[in-house]
């Protein structure tokens, strides 16, 4: 069974929020113009070279990742007086808590070391990480007394397994099973993060009478839908519609046809749930029968027993079919924790109310997210007739910026970044940001800009609530290089920047797990193809790491897909991420002209769906910053018309 990531690397994606990994850097901003820095910044802008001791530290980190006790003991003993003594200690202790598969160990040998570590480094980011690890060990032991003491000190509290252990602890102490089951509804959302703890919690709540058999089976079914079949059985036991789920995952059209003939053999509840699963997988195939399957489910009820995926795709199926009644009913029936986590559902609920002629209630819905600067916040403001320009700029003083140079978390983070330890660097940097005011966040973002850490510029400026600086939230490094390239091929500069911000956060040496690299995350084969097309006769693969070459090839490819897809920024953005053939295939599935926002929301790939919305939202703000122009996001999204898919020569 798929083992859920835990321990040291469990929140890589959440912290980085880019979907990329990084090659070892030589510098953080190759060939970009560097501002003149105060002397206090100069040493930080050019960190010392990586030493042999640093490389040993990096090896220690890799050994700790594998929970290799012998190797970590060996390496840590050689790193006496290393500046990151807390990390050396952490990397030595952590493998003693977990085995090679990532499961907590059953022995108590490291307890005294953990307690000493938590005492020595209390209040630090790494102590909170250690506490997270130890809570998993204590939970497995069922040492609830000590677990409860440590859980109260866990600052981030962002581990699903730890939350499940906390509920198990309360259950063991006699708290109401019904109340705990209700509390679990905001925790048991994504089986990908359940691990052992949540697999114990669900049967325990069911056995205690707090959760019905149907509810337990629904959680198990959600796991099965994601391919965790062993987990599904542990959570809910045998599922009466298990075979239907299995068929729906591989051939939803067949499941739809077959169940249309056999539905009467099942109870009303199981009919509803089967139609919900079939609807989900039909919707992911952009099959118009998804709307019909979900309407059959809606007539039967049991919305609360649908998985998160089925609840969300029910809305998307309604959008694709322009079935506003289904859209409204689907959102009404959502788990409140699901409904509130994404502004999409607030926006589309407002649109459904508007389609019913309930303009006043629709306005109330749009107002709920109109103060957000994301994709759906922009669309909501447009529905309310409000402009989408960047907010007024809050400036910070040199004194406020200078103060950031002495922040311990930033100093440590910079050195970790220099060693290409971005996970650790982000931890230190983000921990330092906790409890900062908006002006402090802007000062920190400006400091990051001055030392050329542009991903931290974006990440930090993005956190402000009332006072903003969108020149930091949407920075424009490499402008001297990118502007002439875009101008030469008539490529919209705001769109190009919006894409780079999403692709790499302006980290030149960013590289993806599939081989894309650089500011525009260009794939090697794509680079070779584009170089040939534009007559770059001196291109070799090693030049893809060159700033100007990367921007030239990426910009030209972006322009090529735009032309290939009839000038649609939605289709071209999707194609840049998922490939032109997929973008064309998704377009081919349309049954009529479809507004760009609906097309974007119904893209089957989670990554591409998020990507397209972010790129185009970014582009709108970049347009405001670069040109002082406020453009309608709806106009930028346009209307996508059906067209038979054609084979593209573009890679």
PDB file of N, CA, C and O in Angstrom, residues 487-556:
ATOM      1  N   UNK A 487       8.928  41.704 -26.848  1.00  0.00           N
ATOM      2  CA  UNK A 487       8.600  42.721 -27.841  1.00  0.00           C
ATOM      3  C   UNK A 487       8.862  42.214 -29.254  1.00  0.00           C
ATOM      4  O   UNK A 487       8.077  42.457 -30.180  1.00  0.00           O
ATOM      5  N   UNK A 488       9.932  41.482 -29.432  1.00  0.00           N
ATOM      6  CA  UNK A 488      10.303  40.993 -30.762  1.00  0.00           C
ATOM      7  C   UNK A 488       9.266  40.038 -31.337  1.00  0.00           C
ATOM      8  O   UNK A 488       9.007  40.030 -32.545  1.00  0.00           O
ATOM      9  N   UNK A 489       8.650  39.230 -30.484  1.00  0.00           N
ATOM     10  CA  UNK A 489       7.668  38.241 -30.981  1.00  0.00           C
ATOM     11  C   UNK A 489       6.239  38.645 -30.637  1.00  0.00           C
ATOM     12  O   UNK A 489       5.303  37.873 -30.819  1.00  0.00           O
ATOM     13  N   UNK A 490       6.080  39.891 -30.133  1.00  0.00           N
ATOM     14  CA  UNK A 490       4.752  40.429 -29.785  1.00  0.00           C
ATOM     15  C   UNK A 490       4.047  39.545 -28.751  1.00  0.00           C
ATOM     16  O   UNK A 490       2.854  39.258 -28.861  1.00  0.00           O
ATOM     17  N   UNK A 491       4.801  39.142 -27.741  1.00  0.00           N
ATOM     18  CA  UNK A 491       4.250  38.332 -26.653  1.00  0.00           C
ATOM     19  C   UNK A 491       3.856  39.250 -25.506  1.00  0.00           C
ATOM     20  O   UNK A 491       4.627  40.125 -25.111  1.00  0.00           O
ATOM     21  N   UNK A 492       2.676  39.060 -24.959  1.00  0.00           N
ATOM     22  CA  UNK A 492       2.196  39.882 -23.862  1.00  0.00           C
ATOM     23  C   UNK A 492       3.118  39.715 -22.649  1.00  0.00           C
ATOM     24  O   UNK A 492       3.237  38.623 -22.087  1.00  0.00           O
ATOM     25  N   UNK A 493       3.767  40.802 -22.240  1.00  0.00           N
ATOM     26  CA  UNK A 493       4.770  40.731 -21.180  1.00  0.00           C
ATOM     27  C   UNK A 493       4.141  40.373 -19.832  1.00  0.00           C
ATOM     28  O   UNK A 493       4.720  39.614 -19.047  1.00  0.00           O
ATOM     29  N   UNK A 494       2.958  40.893 -19.569  1.00  0.00           N
ATOM     30  CA  UNK A 494       2.284  40.602 -18.297  1.00  0.00           C
ATOM     31  C   UNK A 494       1.965  39.115 -18.186  1.00  0.00           C
ATOM     32  O   UNK A 494       2.105  38.513 -17.110  1.00  0.00           O
ATOM     33  N   UNK A 495       1.538  38.519 -19.278  1.00  0.00           N
ATOM     34  CA  UNK A 495       1.234  37.081 -19.284  1.00  0.00           C
ATOM     35  C   UNK A 495       2.508  36.262 -19.074  1.00  0.00           C
ATOM     36  O   UNK A 495       2.519  35.293 -18.309  1.00  0.00           O
ATOM     37  N   UNK A 496       3.589  36.677 -19.748  1.00  0.00           N
ATOM     38  CA  UNK A 496       4.860  35.963 -19.597  1.00  0.00           C
ATOM     39  C   UNK A 496       5.329  36.018 -18.150  1.00  0.00           C
ATOM     40  O   UNK A 496       5.765  35.006 -17.579  1.00  0.00           O
ATOM     41  N   UNK A 497       5.218  37.174 -17.529  1.00  0.00           N
ATOM     42  CA  UNK A 497       5.606  37.286 -16.123  1.00  0.00           C
ATOM     43  C   UNK A 497       4.686  36.467 -15.223  1.00  0.00           C
ATOM     44  O   UNK A 497       5.128  35.838 -14.248  1.00  0.00           O
ATOM     45  N   UNK A 498       3.395  36.484 -15.547  1.00  0.00           N
ATOM     46  CA  UNK A 498       2.454  35.689 -14.765  1.00  0.00           C
ATOM     47  C   UNK A 498       2.796  34.215 -14.798  1.00  0.00           C
ATOM     48  O   UNK A 498       2.665  33.503 -13.790  1.00  0.00           O
ATOM     49  N   UNK A 499       3.271  33.757 -15.949  1.00  0.00           N
ATOM     50  CA  UNK A 499       3.653  32.355 -16.097  1.00  0.00           C
ATOM     51  C   UNK A 499       4.952  32.051 -15.359  1.00  0.00           C
ATOM     52  O   UNK A 499       5.060  31.039 -14.659  1.00  0.00           O
ATOM     53  N   UNK A 500       5.938  32.922 -15.467  1.00  0.00           N
ATOM     54  CA  UNK A 500       7.215  32.685 -14.787  1.00  0.00           C
ATOM     55  C   UNK A 500       7.019  32.672 -13.271  1.00  0.00           C
ATOM     56  O   UNK A 500       7.592  31.837 -12.566  1.00  0.00           O
ATOM     57  N   UNK A 501       6.199  33.589 -12.778  1.00  0.00           N
ATOM     58  CA  UNK A 501       5.933  33.628 -11.338  1.00  0.00           C
ATOM     59  C   UNK A 501       5.378  32.294 -10.858  1.00  0.00           C
ATOM     60  O   UNK A 501       5.724  31.807  -9.778  1.00  0.00           O
ATOM     61  N   UNK A 502       4.535  31.677 -11.675  1.00  0.00           N
ATOM     62  CA  UNK A 502       3.953  30.395 -11.300  1.00  0.00           C
ATOM     63  C   UNK A 502       4.927  29.239 -11.524  1.00  0.00           C
ATOM     64  O   UNK A 502       4.965  28.289 -10.745  1.00  0.00           O
ATOM     65  N   UNK A 503       5.696  29.313 -12.582  1.00  0.00           N
ATOM     66  CA  UNK A 503       6.586  28.214 -12.945  1.00  0.00           C
ATOM     67  C   UNK A 503       7.759  28.059 -11.980  1.00  0.00           C
ATOM     68  O   UNK A 503       8.063  26.954 -11.541  1.00  0.00           O
ATOM     69  N   UNK A 504       8.449  29.140 -11.688  1.00  0.00           N
ATOM     70  CA  UNK A 504       9.727  29.023 -10.973  1.00  0.00           C
ATOM     71  C   UNK A 504       9.910  29.996  -9.830  1.00  0.00           C
ATOM     72  O   UNK A 504      10.912  29.905  -9.122  1.00  0.00           O
ATOM     73  N   UNK A 505       8.975  30.907  -9.641  1.00  0.00           N
ATOM     74  CA  UNK A 505       9.143  31.975  -8.653  1.00  0.00           C
ATOM     75  C   UNK A 505      10.477  32.705  -8.859  1.00  0.00           C
ATOM     76  O   UNK A 505      11.105  33.155  -7.916  1.00  0.00           O
ATOM     77  N   UNK A 506      10.894  32.772 -10.144  1.00  0.00           N
ATOM     78  CA  UNK A 506      12.078  33.523 -10.533  1.00  0.00           C
ATOM     79  C   UNK A 506      13.381  32.916 -10.025  1.00  0.00           C
ATOM     80  O   UNK A 506      14.395  33.610  -9.920  1.00  0.00           O
ATOM     81  N   UNK A 507      13.363  31.614  -9.757  1.00  0.00           N
ATOM     82  CA  UNK A 507      14.594  30.925  -9.376  1.00  0.00           C
ATOM     83  C   UNK A 507      15.188  30.322 -10.645  1.00  0.00           C
ATOM     84  O   UNK A 507      14.643  29.376 -11.210  1.00  0.00           O
ATOM     85  N   UNK A 508      16.295  30.855 -11.093  1.00  0.00           N
ATOM     86  CA  UNK A 508      16.863  30.465 -12.380  1.00  0.00           C
ATOM     87  C   UNK A 508      17.232  28.993 -12.411  1.00  0.00           C
ATOM     88  O   UNK A 508      17.101  28.325 -13.430  1.00  0.00           O
ATOM     89  N   UNK A 509      17.692  28.467 -11.279  1.00  0.00           N
ATOM     90  CA  UNK A 509      18.161  27.084 -11.276  1.00  0.00           C
ATOM     91  C   UNK A 509      17.086  26.102 -10.840  1.00  0.00           C
ATOM     92  O   UNK A 509      17.375  24.980 -10.446  1.00  0.00           O
ATOM     93  N   UNK A 510      15.817  26.514 -10.907  1.00  0.00           N
ATOM     94  CA  UNK A 510      14.728  25.592 -10.588  1.00  0.00           C
ATOM     95  C   UNK A 510      14.684  24.470 -11.614  1.00  0.00           C
ATOM     96  O   UNK A 510      14.896  24.691 -12.804  1.00  0.00           O
ATOM     97  N   UNK A 511      14.423  23.259 -11.158  1.00  0.00           N
ATOM     98  CA  UNK A 511      14.257  22.136 -12.079  1.00  0.00           C
ATOM     99  C   UNK A 511      13.175  21.214 -11.548  1.00  0.00           C
ATOM    100  O   UNK A 511      13.044  21.035 -10.339  1.00  0.00           O
ATOM    101  N   UNK A 512      12.373  20.672 -12.444  1.00  0.00           N
ATOM    102  CA  UNK A 512      11.260  19.824 -12.029  1.00  0.00           C
ATOM    103  C   UNK A 512      11.681  18.363 -12.021  1.00  0.00           C
ATOM    104  O   UNK A 512      12.730  17.990 -12.548  1.00  0.00           O
ATOM    105  N   UNK A 513      10.827  17.544 -11.457  1.00  0.00           N
ATOM    106  CA  UNK A 513      11.121  16.108 -11.377  1.00  0.00           C
ATOM    107  C   UNK A 513      11.125  15.453 -12.752  1.00  0.00           C
ATOM    108  O   UNK A 513      11.640  14.355 -12.909  1.00  0.00           O
ATOM    109  N   UNK A 514      10.530  16.119 -13.756  1.00  0.00           N
ATOM    110  CA  UNK A 514      10.497  15.527 -15.103  1.00  0.00           C
ATOM    111  C   UNK A 514      11.535  16.158 -16.023  1.00  0.00           C
ATOM    112  O   UNK A 514      11.555  15.886 -17.221  1.00  0.00           O
ATOM    113  N   UNK A 515      12.373  17.042 -15.476  1.00  0.00           N
ATOM    114  CA  UNK A 515      13.487  17.556 -16.266  1.00  0.00           C
ATOM    115  C   UNK A 515      13.360  18.969 -16.770  1.00  0.00           C
ATOM    116  O   UNK A 515      14.294  19.490 -17.387  1.00  0.00           O
ATOM    117  N   UNK A 516      12.210  19.627 -16.527  1.00  0.00           N
ATOM    118  CA  UNK A 516      12.075  21.026 -16.939  1.00  0.00           C
ATOM    119  C   UNK A 516      12.988  21.887 -16.077  1.00  0.00           C
ATOM    120  O   UNK A 516      13.202  21.596 -14.904  1.00  0.00           O
ATOM    121  N   UNK A 517      13.512  22.964 -16.671  1.00  0.00           N
ATOM    122  CA  UNK A 517      14.469  23.756 -15.905  1.00  0.00           C
ATOM    123  C   UNK A 517      14.391  25.230 -16.244  1.00  0.00           C
ATOM    124  O   UNK A 517      13.852  25.641 -17.270  1.00  0.00           O
ATOM    125  N   UNK A 518      14.949  26.022 -15.322  1.00  0.00           N
ATOM    126  CA  UNK A 518      15.087  27.447 -15.537  1.00  0.00           C
ATOM    127  C   UNK A 518      13.860  28.259 -15.188  1.00  0.00           C
ATOM    128  O   UNK A 518      12.852  27.758 -14.701  1.00  0.00           O
ATOM    129  N   UNK A 519      13.951  29.545 -15.443  1.00  0.00           N
ATOM    130  CA  UNK A 519      12.874  30.472 -15.124  1.00  0.00           C
ATOM    131  C   UNK A 519      11.546  30.056 -15.739  1.00  0.00           C
ATOM    132  O   UNK A 519      10.495  30.170 -15.115  1.00  0.00           O
ATOM    133  N   UNK A 520      11.574  29.566 -16.977  1.00  0.00           N
ATOM    134  CA  UNK A 520      10.342  29.201 -17.661  1.00  0.00           C
ATOM    135  C   UNK A 520      10.125  27.698 -17.712  1.00  0.00           C
ATOM    136  O   UNK A 520       9.240  27.210 -18.419  1.00  0.00           O
ATOM    137  N   UNK A 521      10.923  26.956 -16.925  1.00  0.00           N
ATOM    138  CA  UNK A 521      10.740  25.514 -16.786  1.00  0.00           C
ATOM    139  C   UNK A 521      10.577  24.816 -18.143  1.00  0.00           C
ATOM    140  O   UNK A 521       9.577  24.150 -18.423  1.00  0.00           O
ATOM    141  N   UNK A 522      11.564  24.991 -18.977  1.00  0.00           N
ATOM    142  CA  UNK A 522      11.535  24.440 -20.331  1.00  0.00           C
ATOM    143  C   UNK A 522      12.062  23.008 -20.318  1.00  0.00           C
ATOM    144  O   UNK A 522      13.108  22.722 -19.729  1.00  0.00           O
ATOM    145  N   UNK A 523      11.329  22.114 -20.985  1.00  0.00           N
ATOM    146  CA  UNK A 523      11.771  20.732 -21.104  1.00  0.00           C
ATOM    147  C   UNK A 523      12.890  20.638 -22.139  1.00  0.00           C
ATOM    148  O   UNK A 523      12.885  21.369 -23.136  1.00  0.00           O
ATOM    149  N   UNK A 524      13.855  19.724 -21.949  1.00  0.00           N
ATOM    150  CA  UNK A 524      14.977  19.612 -22.893  1.00  0.00           C
ATOM    151  C   UNK A 524      14.546  19.385 -24.335  1.00  0.00           C
ATOM    152  O   UNK A 524      15.067  20.029 -25.255  1.00  0.00           O
ATOM    153  N   UNK A 525      13.592  18.487 -24.572  1.00  0.00           N
ATOM    154  CA  UNK A 525      13.146  18.226 -25.944  1.00  0.00           C
ATOM    155  C   UNK A 525      12.438  19.436 -26.540  1.00  0.00           C
ATOM    156  O   UNK A 525      12.576  19.723 -27.735  1.00  0.00           O
ATOM    157  N   UNK A 526      11.670  20.131 -25.698  1.00  0.00           N
ATOM    158  CA  UNK A 526      11.003  21.345 -26.165  1.00  0.00           C
ATOM    159  C   UNK A 526      12.037  22.395 -26.539  1.00  0.00           C
ATOM    160  O   UNK A 526      11.911  23.064 -27.568  1.00  0.00           O
ATOM    161  N   UNK A 527      13.061  22.534 -25.712  1.00  0.00           N
ATOM    162  CA  UNK A 527      14.110  23.514 -25.981  1.00  0.00           C
ATOM    163  C   UNK A 527      14.787  23.236 -27.317  1.00  0.00           C
ATOM    164  O   UNK A 527      15.023  24.143 -28.122  1.00  0.00           O
ATOM    165  N   UNK A 528      15.082  21.973 -27.557  1.00  0.00           N
ATOM    166  CA  UNK A 528      15.744  21.587 -28.807  1.00  0.00           C
ATOM    167  C   UNK A 528      14.855  21.901 -30.015  1.00  0.00           C
ATOM    168  O   UNK A 528      15.310  22.413 -31.039  1.00  0.00           O
ATOM    169  N   UNK A 529      13.550  21.597 -29.866  1.00  0.00           N
ATOM    170  CA  UNK A 529      12.590  21.850 -30.942  1.00  0.00           C
ATOM    171  C   UNK A 529      12.492  23.347 -31.245  1.00  0.00           C
ATOM    172  O   UNK A 529      12.562  23.776 -32.401  1.00  0.00           O
ATOM    173  N   UNK A 530      12.322  24.158 -30.191  1.00  0.00           N
ATOM    174  CA  UNK A 530      12.147  25.597 -30.376  1.00  0.00           C
ATOM    175  C   UNK A 530      13.419  26.219 -30.939  1.00  0.00           C
ATOM    176  O   UNK A 530      13.357  27.078 -31.829  1.00  0.00           O
ATOM    177  N   UNK A 531      14.567  25.802 -30.426  1.00  0.00           N
ATOM    178  CA  UNK A 531      15.842  26.338 -30.920  1.00  0.00           C
ATOM    179  C   UNK A 531      15.964  26.130 -32.427  1.00  0.00           C
ATOM    180  O   UNK A 531      16.388  27.030 -33.162  1.00  0.00           O
ATOM    181  N   UNK A 532      15.576  24.949 -32.884  1.00  0.00           N
ATOM    182  CA  UNK A 532      15.644  24.658 -34.322  1.00  0.00           C
ATOM    183  C   UNK A 532      14.677  25.540 -35.096  1.00  0.00           C
ATOM    184  O   UNK A 532      15.019  26.070 -36.160  1.00  0.00           O
ATOM    185  N   UNK A 533      13.450  25.724 -34.539  1.00  0.00           N
ATOM    186  CA  UNK A 533      12.427  26.507 -35.230  1.00  0.00           C
ATOM    187  C   UNK A 533      12.810  27.973 -35.368  1.00  0.00           C
ATOM    188  O   UNK A 533      12.470  28.618 -36.356  1.00  0.00           O
ATOM    189  N   UNK A 534      13.492  28.520 -34.360  1.00  0.00           N
ATOM    190  CA  UNK A 534      13.815  29.950 -34.407  1.00  0.00           C
ATOM    191  C   UNK A 534      15.222  30.207 -34.937  1.00  0.00           C
ATOM    192  O   UNK A 534      15.683  31.350 -34.955  1.00  0.00           O
ATOM    193  N   UNK A 535      15.902  29.129 -35.347  1.00  0.00           N
ATOM    194  CA  UNK A 535      17.211  29.298 -35.957  1.00  0.00           C
ATOM    195  C   UNK A 535      18.338  29.557 -34.980  1.00  0.00           C
ATOM    196  O   UNK A 535      19.342  30.193 -35.327  1.00  0.00           O
ATOM    197  N   UNK A 536      18.207  29.065 -33.768  1.00  0.00           N
ATOM    198  CA  UNK A 536      19.281  29.193 -32.778  1.00  0.00           C
ATOM    199  C   UNK A 536      20.269  28.048 -33.037  1.00  0.00           C
ATOM    200  O   UNK A 536      20.225  27.004 -32.387  1.00  0.00           O
ATOM    201  N   UNK A 537      21.153  28.275 -33.962  1.00  0.00           N
ATOM    202  CA  UNK A 537      22.022  27.198 -34.450  1.00  0.00           C
ATOM    203  C   UNK A 537      23.099  26.778 -33.453  1.00  0.00           C
ATOM    204  O   UNK A 537      23.631  25.671 -33.549  1.00  0.00           O
ATOM    205  N   UNK A 538      23.401  27.647 -32.504  1.00  0.00           N
ATOM    206  CA  UNK A 538      24.475  27.317 -31.547  1.00  0.00           C
ATOM    207  C   UNK A 538      23.935  26.713 -30.251  1.00  0.00           C
ATOM    208  O   UNK A 538      24.655  26.618 -29.262  1.00  0.00           O
ATOM    209  N   UNK A 539      22.664  26.306 -30.254  1.00  0.00           N
ATOM    210  CA  UNK A 539      22.067  25.784 -29.012  1.00  0.00           C
ATOM    211  C   UNK A 539      22.627  24.409 -28.657  1.00  0.00           C
ATOM    212  O   UNK A 539      22.744  23.523 -29.505  1.00  0.00           O
ATOM    213  N   UNK A 540      22.972  24.259 -27.382  1.00  0.00           N
ATOM    214  CA  UNK A 540      23.315  22.961 -26.802  1.00  0.00           C
ATOM    215  C   UNK A 540      22.568  22.856 -25.476  1.00  0.00           C
ATOM    216  O   UNK A 540      22.214  23.878 -24.872  1.00  0.00           O
ATOM    217  N   UNK A 541      22.329  21.641 -25.013  1.00  0.00           N
ATOM    218  CA  UNK A 541      21.477  21.430 -23.845  1.00  0.00           C
ATOM    219  C   UNK A 541      21.974  22.159 -22.600  1.00  0.00           C
ATOM    220  O   UNK A 541      21.172  22.584 -21.761  1.00  0.00           O
ATOM    221  N   UNK A 542      23.288  22.322 -22.461  1.00  0.00           N
ATOM    222  CA  UNK A 542      23.819  22.992 -21.271  1.00  0.00           C
ATOM    223  C   UNK A 542      23.457  24.471 -21.233  1.00  0.00           C
ATOM    224  O   UNK A 542      23.485  25.103 -20.175  1.00  0.00           O
ATOM    225  N   UNK A 543      23.071  25.046 -22.394  1.00  0.00           N
ATOM    226  CA  UNK A 543      22.727  26.466 -22.445  1.00  0.00           C
ATOM    227  C   UNK A 543      21.339  26.759 -21.892  1.00  0.00           C
ATOM    228  O   UNK A 543      20.961  27.921 -21.727  1.00  0.00           O
ATOM    229  N   UNK A 544      20.560  25.719 -21.590  1.00  0.00           N
ATOM    230  CA  UNK A 544      19.217  25.917 -21.054  1.00  0.00           C
ATOM    231  C   UNK A 544      19.267  26.567 -19.673  1.00  0.00           C
ATOM    232  O   UNK A 544      18.299  27.177 -19.224  1.00  0.00           O
ATOM    233  N   UNK A 545      20.413  26.467 -19.003  1.00  0.00           N
ATOM    234  CA  UNK A 545      20.565  27.090 -17.689  1.00  0.00           C
ATOM    235  C   UNK A 545      20.965  28.560 -17.790  1.00  0.00           C
ATOM    236  O   UNK A 545      21.000  29.268 -16.779  1.00  0.00           O
ATOM    237  N   UNK A 546      21.254  29.011 -19.003  1.00  0.00           N
ATOM    238  CA  UNK A 546      21.573  30.417 -19.216  1.00  0.00           C
ATOM    239  C   UNK A 546      20.284  31.233 -19.209  1.00  0.00           C
ATOM    240  O   UNK A 546      19.299  30.873 -19.865  1.00  0.00           O
ATOM    241  N   UNK A 547      20.269  32.344 -18.480  1.00  0.00           N
ATOM    242  CA  UNK A 547      19.049  33.135 -18.309  1.00  0.00           C
ATOM    243  C   UNK A 547      18.447  33.558 -19.635  1.00  0.00           C
ATOM    244  O   UNK A 547      17.261  33.340 -19.900  1.00  0.00           O
ATOM    245  N   UNK A 548      19.244  34.184 -20.488  1.00  0.00           N
ATOM    246  CA  UNK A 548      18.724  34.708 -21.747  1.00  0.00           C
ATOM    247  C   UNK A 548      18.237  33.590 -22.651  1.00  0.00           C
ATOM    248  O   UNK A 548      17.187  33.711 -23.302  1.00  0.00           O
ATOM    249  N   UNK A 549      18.976  32.488 -22.698  1.00  0.00           N
ATOM    250  CA  UNK A 549      18.569  31.352 -23.534  1.00  0.00           C
ATOM    251  C   UNK A 549      17.256  30.765 -23.037  1.00  0.00           C
ATOM    252  O   UNK A 549      16.347  30.454 -23.823  1.00  0.00           O
ATOM    253  N   UNK A 550      17.138  30.602 -21.728  1.00  0.00           N
ATOM    254  CA  UNK A 550      15.920  30.039 -21.155  1.00  0.00           C
ATOM    255  C   UNK A 550      14.715  30.927 -21.449  1.00  0.00           C
ATOM    256  O   UNK A 550      13.646  30.433 -21.845  1.00  0.00           O
ATOM    257  N   UNK A 551      14.874  32.232 -21.264  1.00  0.00           N
ATOM    258  CA  UNK A 551      13.776  33.156 -21.540  1.00  0.00           C
ATOM    259  C   UNK A 551      13.431  33.184 -23.027  1.00  0.00           C
ATOM    260  O   UNK A 551      12.253  33.258 -23.402  1.00  0.00           O
ATOM    261  N   UNK A 552      14.438  33.121 -23.883  1.00  0.00           N
ATOM    262  CA  UNK A 552      14.194  33.137 -25.339  1.00  0.00           C
ATOM    263  C   UNK A 552      13.412  31.903 -25.772  1.00  0.00           C
ATOM    264  O   UNK A 552      12.400  32.008 -26.487  1.00  0.00           O
ATOM    265  N   UNK A 553      13.860  30.735 -25.341  1.00  0.00           N
ATOM    266  CA  UNK A 553      13.198  29.497 -25.746  1.00  0.00           C
ATOM    267  C   UNK A 553      11.815  29.373 -25.121  1.00  0.00           C
ATOM    268  O   UNK A 553      10.844  28.989 -25.793  1.00  0.00           O
ATOM    269  N   UNK A 554      11.700  29.702 -23.833  1.00  0.00           N
ATOM    270  CA  UNK A 554      10.409  29.609 -23.165  1.00  0.00           C
ATOM    271  C   UNK A 554       9.398  30.573 -23.746  1.00  0.00           C
ATOM    272  O   UNK A 554       8.235  30.215 -23.968  1.00  0.00           O
ATOM    273  N   UNK A 555       9.803  31.800 -24.006  1.00  0.00           N
ATOM    274  CA  UNK A 555       8.893  32.806 -24.563  1.00  0.00           C
ATOM    275  C   UNK A 555       8.443  32.426 -25.966  1.00  0.00           C
ATOM    276  O   UNK A 555       7.264  32.583 -26.317  1.00  0.00           O
ATOM    277  N   UNK A 556       9.369  31.950 -26.770  1.00  0.00           N
ATOM    278  CA  UNK A 556       9.000  31.549 -28.129  1.00  0.00           C
ATOM    279  C   UNK A 556       8.047  30.350 -28.115  1.00  0.00           C
ATOM    280  O   UNK A 556       7.102  30.297 -28.910  1.00  0.00           O
TER     281      UNK A 556
END
